[in-house]
XYZ file of C-alpha atoms in Angstrom:
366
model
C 103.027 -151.312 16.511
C 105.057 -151.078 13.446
C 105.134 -154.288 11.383
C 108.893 -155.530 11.255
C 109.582 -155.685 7.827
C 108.857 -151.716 7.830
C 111.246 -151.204 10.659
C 114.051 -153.106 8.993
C 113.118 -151.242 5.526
C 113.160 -148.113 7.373
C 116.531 -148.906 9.230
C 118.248 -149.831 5.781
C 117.280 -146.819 4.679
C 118.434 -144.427 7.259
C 121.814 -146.155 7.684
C 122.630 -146.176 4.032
C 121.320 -142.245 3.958
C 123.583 -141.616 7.014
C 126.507 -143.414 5.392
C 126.011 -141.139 1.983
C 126.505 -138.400 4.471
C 129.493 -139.358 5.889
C 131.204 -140.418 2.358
C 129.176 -137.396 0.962
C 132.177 -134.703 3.537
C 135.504 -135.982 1.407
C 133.377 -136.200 -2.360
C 132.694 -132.291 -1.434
C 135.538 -131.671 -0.107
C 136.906 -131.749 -3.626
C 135.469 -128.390 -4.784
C 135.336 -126.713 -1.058
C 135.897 -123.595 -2.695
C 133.367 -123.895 -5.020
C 130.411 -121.613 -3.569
C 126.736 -123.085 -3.792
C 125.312 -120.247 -5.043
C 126.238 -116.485 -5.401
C 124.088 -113.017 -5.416
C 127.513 -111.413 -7.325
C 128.226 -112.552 -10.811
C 131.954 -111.736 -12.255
C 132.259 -111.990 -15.892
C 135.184 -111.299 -17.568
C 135.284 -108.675 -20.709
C 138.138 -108.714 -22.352
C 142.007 -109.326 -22.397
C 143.899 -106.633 -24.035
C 146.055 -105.622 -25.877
C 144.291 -108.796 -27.644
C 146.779 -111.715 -28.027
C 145.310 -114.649 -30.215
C 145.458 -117.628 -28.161
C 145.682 -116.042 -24.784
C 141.913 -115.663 -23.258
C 139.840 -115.718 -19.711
C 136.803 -116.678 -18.238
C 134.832 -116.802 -14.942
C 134.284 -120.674 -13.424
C 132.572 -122.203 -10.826
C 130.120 -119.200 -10.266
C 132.570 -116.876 -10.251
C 134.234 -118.216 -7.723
C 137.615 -118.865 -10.062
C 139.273 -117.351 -12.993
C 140.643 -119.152 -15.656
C 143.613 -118.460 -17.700
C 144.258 -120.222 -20.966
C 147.635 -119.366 -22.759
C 148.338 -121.174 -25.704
C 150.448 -118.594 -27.319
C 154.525 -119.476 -27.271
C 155.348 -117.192 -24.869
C 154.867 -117.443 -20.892
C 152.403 -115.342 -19.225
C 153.112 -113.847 -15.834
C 149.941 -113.129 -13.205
C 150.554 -110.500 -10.871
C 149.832 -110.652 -7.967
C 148.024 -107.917 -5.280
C 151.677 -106.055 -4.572
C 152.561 -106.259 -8.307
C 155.360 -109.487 -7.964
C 155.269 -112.121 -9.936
C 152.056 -114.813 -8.990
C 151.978 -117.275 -11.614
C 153.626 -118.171 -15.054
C 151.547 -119.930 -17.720
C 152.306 -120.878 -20.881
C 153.887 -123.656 -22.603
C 155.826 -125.769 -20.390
C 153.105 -125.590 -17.629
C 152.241 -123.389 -15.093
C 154.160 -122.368 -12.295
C 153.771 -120.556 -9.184
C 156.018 -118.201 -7.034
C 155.977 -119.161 -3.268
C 157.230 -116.115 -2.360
C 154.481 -114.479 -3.539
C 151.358 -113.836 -0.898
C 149.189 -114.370 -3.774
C 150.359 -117.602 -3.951
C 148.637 -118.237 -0.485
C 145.776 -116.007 0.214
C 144.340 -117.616 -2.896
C 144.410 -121.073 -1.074
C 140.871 -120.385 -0.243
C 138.090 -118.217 -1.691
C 137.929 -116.503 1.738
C 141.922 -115.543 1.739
C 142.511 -116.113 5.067
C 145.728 -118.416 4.982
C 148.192 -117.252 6.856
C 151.124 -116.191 5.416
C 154.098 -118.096 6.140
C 157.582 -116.169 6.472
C 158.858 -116.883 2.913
C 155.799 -114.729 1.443
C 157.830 -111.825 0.692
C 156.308 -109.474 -2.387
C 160.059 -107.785 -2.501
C 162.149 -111.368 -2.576
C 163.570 -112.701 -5.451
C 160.462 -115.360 -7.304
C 160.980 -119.078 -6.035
C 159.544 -121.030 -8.972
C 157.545 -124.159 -8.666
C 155.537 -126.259 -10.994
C 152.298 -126.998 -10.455
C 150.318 -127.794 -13.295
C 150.965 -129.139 -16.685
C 149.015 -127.359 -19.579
C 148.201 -124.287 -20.642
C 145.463 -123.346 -18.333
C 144.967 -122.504 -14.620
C 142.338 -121.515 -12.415
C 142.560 -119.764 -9.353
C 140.709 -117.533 -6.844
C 141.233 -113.713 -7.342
C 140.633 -111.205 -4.874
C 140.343 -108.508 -7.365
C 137.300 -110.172 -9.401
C 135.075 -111.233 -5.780
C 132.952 -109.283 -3.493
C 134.880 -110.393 0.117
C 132.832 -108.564 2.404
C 130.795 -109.527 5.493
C 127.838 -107.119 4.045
C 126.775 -105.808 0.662
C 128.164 -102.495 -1.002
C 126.635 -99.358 -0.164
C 124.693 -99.411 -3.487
C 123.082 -102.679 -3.076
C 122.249 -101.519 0.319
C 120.401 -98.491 -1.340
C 118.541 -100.517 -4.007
C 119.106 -104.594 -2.916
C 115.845 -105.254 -5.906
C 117.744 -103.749 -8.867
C 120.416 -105.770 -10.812
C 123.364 -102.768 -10.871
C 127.460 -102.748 -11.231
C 129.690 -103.072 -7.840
C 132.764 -103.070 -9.599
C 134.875 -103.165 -12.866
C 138.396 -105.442 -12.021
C 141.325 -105.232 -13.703
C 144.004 -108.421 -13.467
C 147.680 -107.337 -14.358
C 149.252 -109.889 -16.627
C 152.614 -109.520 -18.179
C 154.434 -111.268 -21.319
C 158.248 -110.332 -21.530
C 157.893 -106.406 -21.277
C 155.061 -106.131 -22.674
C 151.719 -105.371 -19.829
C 148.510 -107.122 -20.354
C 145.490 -106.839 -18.571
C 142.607 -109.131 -17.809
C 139.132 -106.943 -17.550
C 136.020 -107.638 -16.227
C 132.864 -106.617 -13.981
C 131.031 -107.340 -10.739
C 127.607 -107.238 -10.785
C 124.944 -107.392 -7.557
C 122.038 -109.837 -8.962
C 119.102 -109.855 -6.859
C 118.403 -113.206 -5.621
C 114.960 -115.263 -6.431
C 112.504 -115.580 -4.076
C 112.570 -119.064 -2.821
C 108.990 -119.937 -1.783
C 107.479 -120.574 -5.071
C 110.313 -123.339 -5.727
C 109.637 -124.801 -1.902
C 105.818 -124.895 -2.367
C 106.755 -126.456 -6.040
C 109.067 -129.411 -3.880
C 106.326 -129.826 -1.611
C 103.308 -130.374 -3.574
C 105.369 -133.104 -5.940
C 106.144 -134.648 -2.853
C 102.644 -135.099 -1.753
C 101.533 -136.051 -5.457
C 104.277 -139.136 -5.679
C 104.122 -139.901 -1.749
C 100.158 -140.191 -2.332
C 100.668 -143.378 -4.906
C 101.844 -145.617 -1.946
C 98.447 -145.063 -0.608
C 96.985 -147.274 -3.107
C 96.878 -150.651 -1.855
C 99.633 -153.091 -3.951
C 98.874 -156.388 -5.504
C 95.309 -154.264 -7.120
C 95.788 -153.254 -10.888
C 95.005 -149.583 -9.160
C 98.396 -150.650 -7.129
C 100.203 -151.765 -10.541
C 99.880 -148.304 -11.972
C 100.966 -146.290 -9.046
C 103.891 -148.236 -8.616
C 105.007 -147.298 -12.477
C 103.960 -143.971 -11.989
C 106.508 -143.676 -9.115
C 109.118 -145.440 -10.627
C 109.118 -143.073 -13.688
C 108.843 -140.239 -11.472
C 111.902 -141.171 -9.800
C 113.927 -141.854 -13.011
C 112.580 -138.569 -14.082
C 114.284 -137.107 -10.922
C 117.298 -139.373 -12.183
C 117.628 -137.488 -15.232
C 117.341 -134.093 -13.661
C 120.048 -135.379 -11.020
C 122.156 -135.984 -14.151
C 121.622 -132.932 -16.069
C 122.333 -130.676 -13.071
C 125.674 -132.677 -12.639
C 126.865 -131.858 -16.074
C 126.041 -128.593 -15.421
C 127.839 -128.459 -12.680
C 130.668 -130.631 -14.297
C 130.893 -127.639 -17.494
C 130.913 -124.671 -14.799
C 134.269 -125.586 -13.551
C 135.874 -125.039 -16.546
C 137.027 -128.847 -17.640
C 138.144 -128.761 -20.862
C 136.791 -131.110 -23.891
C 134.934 -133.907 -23.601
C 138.049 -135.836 -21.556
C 137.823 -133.028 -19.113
C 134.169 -133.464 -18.946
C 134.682 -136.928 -18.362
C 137.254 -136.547 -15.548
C 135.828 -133.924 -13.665
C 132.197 -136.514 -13.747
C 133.869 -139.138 -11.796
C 135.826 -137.236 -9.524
C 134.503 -134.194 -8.858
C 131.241 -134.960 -9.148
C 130.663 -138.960 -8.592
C 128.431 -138.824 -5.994
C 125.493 -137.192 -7.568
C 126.598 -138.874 -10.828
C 126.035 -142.005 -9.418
C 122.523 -140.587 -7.630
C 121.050 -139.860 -10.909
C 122.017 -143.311 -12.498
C 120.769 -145.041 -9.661
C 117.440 -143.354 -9.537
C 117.233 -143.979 -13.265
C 117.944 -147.947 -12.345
C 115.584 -147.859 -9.705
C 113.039 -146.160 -11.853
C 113.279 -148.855 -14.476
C 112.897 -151.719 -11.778
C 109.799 -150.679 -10.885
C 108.808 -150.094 -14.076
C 109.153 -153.577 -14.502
C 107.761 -155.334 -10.976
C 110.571 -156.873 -9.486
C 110.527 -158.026 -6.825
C 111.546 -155.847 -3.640
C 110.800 -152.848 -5.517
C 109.210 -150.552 -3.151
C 112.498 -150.964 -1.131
C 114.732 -149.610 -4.240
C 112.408 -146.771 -4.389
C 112.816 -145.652 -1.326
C 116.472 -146.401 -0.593
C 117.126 -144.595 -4.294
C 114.466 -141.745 -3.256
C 116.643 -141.107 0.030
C 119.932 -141.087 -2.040
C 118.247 -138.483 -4.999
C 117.121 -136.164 -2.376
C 120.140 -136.209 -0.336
C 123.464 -135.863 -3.175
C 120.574 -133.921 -5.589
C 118.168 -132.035 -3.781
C 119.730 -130.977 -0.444
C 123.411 -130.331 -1.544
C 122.070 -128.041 -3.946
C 118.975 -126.204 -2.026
C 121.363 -123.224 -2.008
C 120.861 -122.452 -5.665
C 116.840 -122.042 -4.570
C 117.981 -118.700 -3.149
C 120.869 -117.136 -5.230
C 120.897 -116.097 -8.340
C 123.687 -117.178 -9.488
C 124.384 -121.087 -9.330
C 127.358 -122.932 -9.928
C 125.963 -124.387 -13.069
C 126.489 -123.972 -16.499
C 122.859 -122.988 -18.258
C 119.978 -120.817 -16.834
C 119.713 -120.323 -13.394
C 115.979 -121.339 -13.937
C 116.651 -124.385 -15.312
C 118.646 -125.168 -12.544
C 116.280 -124.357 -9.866
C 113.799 -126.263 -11.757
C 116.207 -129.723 -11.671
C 117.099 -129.148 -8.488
C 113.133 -128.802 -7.699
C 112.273 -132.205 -9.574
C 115.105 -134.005 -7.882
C 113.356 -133.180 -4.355
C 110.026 -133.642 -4.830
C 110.314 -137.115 -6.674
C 113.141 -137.996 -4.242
C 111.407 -137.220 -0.849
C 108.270 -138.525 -2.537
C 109.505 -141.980 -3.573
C 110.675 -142.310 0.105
C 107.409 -142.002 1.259
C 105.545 -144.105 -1.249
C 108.219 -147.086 -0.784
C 107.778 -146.925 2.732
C 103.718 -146.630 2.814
C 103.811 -149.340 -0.040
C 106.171 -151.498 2.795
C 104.188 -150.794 5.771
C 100.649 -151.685 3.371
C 102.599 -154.766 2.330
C 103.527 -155.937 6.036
C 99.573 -155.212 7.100
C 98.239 -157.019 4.605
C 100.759 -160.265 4.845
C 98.773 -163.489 5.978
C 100.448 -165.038 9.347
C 101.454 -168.029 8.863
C 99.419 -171.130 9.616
C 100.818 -174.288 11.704
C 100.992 -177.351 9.801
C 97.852 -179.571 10.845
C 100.269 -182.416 11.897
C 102.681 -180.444 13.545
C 103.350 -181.712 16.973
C 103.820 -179.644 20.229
C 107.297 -180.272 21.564
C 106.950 -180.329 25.416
């Protein structure tokens, strides 16, 4: 029989992870397009002839390239039939409707259908959609769109080698400009040593709410979990300004913004496990229930939404892949384990509670 206060622990905590999960759909929703991880990394190499104040860059693991124009005269993209795509520069970016461009690059996949005003041959139809002097968008040319691999990678899939060079046709006035980069196959890590990483820090922290509470032997596990977890916290918050830079946000304000919309959720996973951390640290009361309600929460918006970078080589992080791998890693195994420590501390806890004794001069009502 499972003591009641460990049922009612264990049904908070599954109905606050299952309602993370279903608020969890619209917070990703936000960067859809975004892949998890990537085997193909696009880097751009130059922009020429070289215009001071005009540059690109690769985002969001490739998945996006960025145009910043800051020069005083618009830029046009064009797009895959040679019309006019986009115009950046300094009153904002616009985009051509008519263009097909315009929506194939909806999606990273392309596969919008094209409504009857996309017409490469008709006349632009101007609209703005952006203020600024940047814009991001998916490109066809710089991605590798395929169900399978290229021939190449098929021939040697364990050797880091060139798909593709890509060339992005800009113009400014009459003057052509071209955005240049390469596609490169990375092979992707082998994910068992990470797992096997995940899994023994899971049995190391889940192992502490083994030791029986109210001892001093108790005392010290519970602080060793709770800075475990806010360990995990900080990871959780490091990978989320990683993932915050890799999109491209510009400054500190962009930073900023892109942290509380973006990526809130995880944000707010890492702060909590840091607050959780802390209240352990500390003894308060109920704190084997904070552990393992903030332990569900780190491995879910931390550790699971991002096991994909465990197996690609390229994340969509800004920093070394292995450093990612390695937060992502941290956030599981103190995560899953301060689940199961705050619920074996709970169950220990209900076991151990004395029943209560009737009063000696309590009467029997008939």
């Amino acid at each position: 029989m499972i003591p009641a206060p460990l049922r009612r622990a264990a049904l908070v905590v599954a109905g606050a992870t299952t309602a993370l999960l279903a608020l969890a759909a619209p917070a990703a929703a936000h960067g859809a397009d975004a892949p998890d991880g990537t085997d193909y990394r696009g880097t751009v190499t130059g922009v020429g002839p070289e215009r001071p104040g005009l540059t690109a860059r690769m985002v969001e693991a490739g998945g996006r390239l960025e145009l910043t124009n800051r020069t005083a005269v618009d830029v046009t993209v064009l797009g895959y039939s040679g019309e006019p795509y986009l115009r950046i520069g300094p009153g904002g970016v616009y985009e051509n409707s008519r263009s097909p461009a315009t929506w194939l690059n909806r999606t990273i996949a392309g596969e919008t259908r094209l409504p009857a005003e996309a017409d490469p041959a008709a006349a632009p139809a101007w609209r703005r959609i952006a203020d600024g002097p940047t814009y991001r968008w998916h490109d066809q040319r710089t991605l590798w769109r395929e169900d399978g691999p290229p021939a190449v990678v098929v021939a040697d899939p364990e050797r880091e080698q060139r798909v593709r060079d890509w060339v992005v046709p800009l113009r400014a006035g009459d003057s052509a400009i071209e955005v240049r980069g390469t596609l490169d196959w990375v092979p992707p890590p082998d994910p068992y040593p990470w797992w096997v990483a995940a899994t023994l820090g899971f049995l190391v922290v889940g192992a502490a709410g083994l030791v029986p509470g109210g001892t001093a032997a108790g005392v010290r596990a519970l602080r060793a979990v709770g800075a475990l977890l806010a360990a995990g916290g900080v990871a959780a918050v490091a990978l989320t300004v990683g993932r915050a830079l890799d999109t491209g946000a510009p400054g500190v304000g962009g930073l900023l913004a892109e942290l509380v919309t973006g990526q809130v959720w995880t944000l707010l996973t890492g702060l909590g496990a840091l607050a959780a951390g802390g209240y352990a640290l500390a003894r308060r009361p109920g704190a084997d229930f904070t552990l393992a309600l903030a332990g569900a929460c780190l491995t879910l918006f931390a550790g699971v939404s991002n096991l994909a970078v465990l197996s690609r080589s390229v994340p969509p992080t800004a920093g070394p892949p292995t450093l990612t791998r390695v937060l992502v890693t941290v956030a599981l195994a103190t995560g899953t384990g301060a689940v199961a420590a705050g619920l074996l501390r709970l169950r220990t806890a209900a076991r151990t509670a004395p029943n209560p004794t009737p009063h000696p001069h309590a009467t029997r009502t008939p």
